[in-house]
Amino acid sequence: MRHVSPSKLTCGIFDHLDDDGGDIARQYAARLALAEACDHLGFYAYHLAEHHCTPHGRGPSPNVFLSSVEQRTRRLRVGPLVMLLVLSHPLRAFEEICMLDQLSGGRLELGIGRGSLPIELRYFGIGANAAPGRYAEASEILIEAMKGGTRSYKGHHFELNGVPLTLGPHQRPHPPIWITTNQPESAGWAAANGANIACVGPSSSVRRITDAFRATREHKTDADHQAPFLGLLRMVVIGSSDTHAYSLAASAYEQWLRSFKYLYDLNAIPTPPNLPLTFDAAVESELCVAGTAASVRQILLNQLEVAGANYLLCQLAFGNLQLDASLYTAKALQAEIMERFG
């Protein structure tokens, strides 16, 4: 498989829907306006994280919010990144996914996972030891359910007995599957199972993951000809000058960081060792990219090439960034990257 080339690049949007410090309903309305604008600008998809009992995520039911996004857009694809299968009965998850894909006319991008912070699962009575097994069974049932018919299953966590599956997704055999990963082993699973991946971290570290993905896919005899998405996530703020962009981004990152750390601080849990604790550290670690349109374009293209990624996941709204700032960044990305390299 060829490595990413700047001549062919796809851009999407990632969102935590984290607390912006204001009214929740107003924030929802602003995000819908941003999604609508990104639809007109030609972004590929809007991916929404799932978090619970924390200001880090004001969208604990991503599919509810995404159904609103679907009705406000025409081409923009939508999907959870990721849907926490550990918290849902797989039959319930399957039916919800089918509805979302049908309502959108086949625009669903389905991210699945078990969650990154065990305390969120414990609030629902699910211990860390049970999570891997529940996820493994739920994901297996979910993929099998996409085939339709009548399904039975017996596992440690879930049991189905002759269940008639009267719904189905719009896309066949199923919507595109996504996982988030920072491990080469998971990337190999994704490649072997036809899934796309989304990664965050320094470009050189992400390259180990994309290389593992390609190595597995090259040895897969039944690999289709459609290139998978290898996503690189970045918080992006573009301003009229570097100083202007840095001012906006630094304030927004500080607010985002407080939300991210909320459950860690509340439960006296050490934060992840790779979490940048200042905006300068976020820039140094490549999590955040801020500056003028020209400087951001060059930084992002360089990082994508080093990472071996072909899909740029832009976090355009985070912390206390106002809608007009996010819209400015979206329009600049469309002009500087999507029109020239898409």
Coordinates of C-alpha atoms in Angstrom, one line a residue, residues 8 28 38 91 112-113 139 152 207 232 236 253 274 297 315 320 327 332:
K8 CA -4.7 13.2 -1.5
Y28 CA -25.6 22.3 21.4
C38 CA -18.6 22.0 7.8
L91 CA -29.0 -5.7 20.7
I112 CA -16.7 1.2 18.7
G113 CA -14.7 0.8 21.9
S139 CA -18.6 -6.3 19.4
S152 CA -28.4 -16.9 18.9
R207 CA 3.9 6.1 12.5
L232 CA -4.5 11.7 13.0
V236 CA -6.5 23.2 15.4
Y253 CA -6.9 24.5 26.0
N274 CA 1.4 11.7 28.2
R297 CA -1.1 24.1 6.8
Q315 CA -10.9 19.3 16.7
N320 CA -14.1 28.1 25.6
L327 CA -15.9 28.7 11.8
A332 CA -9.3 28.4 6.5

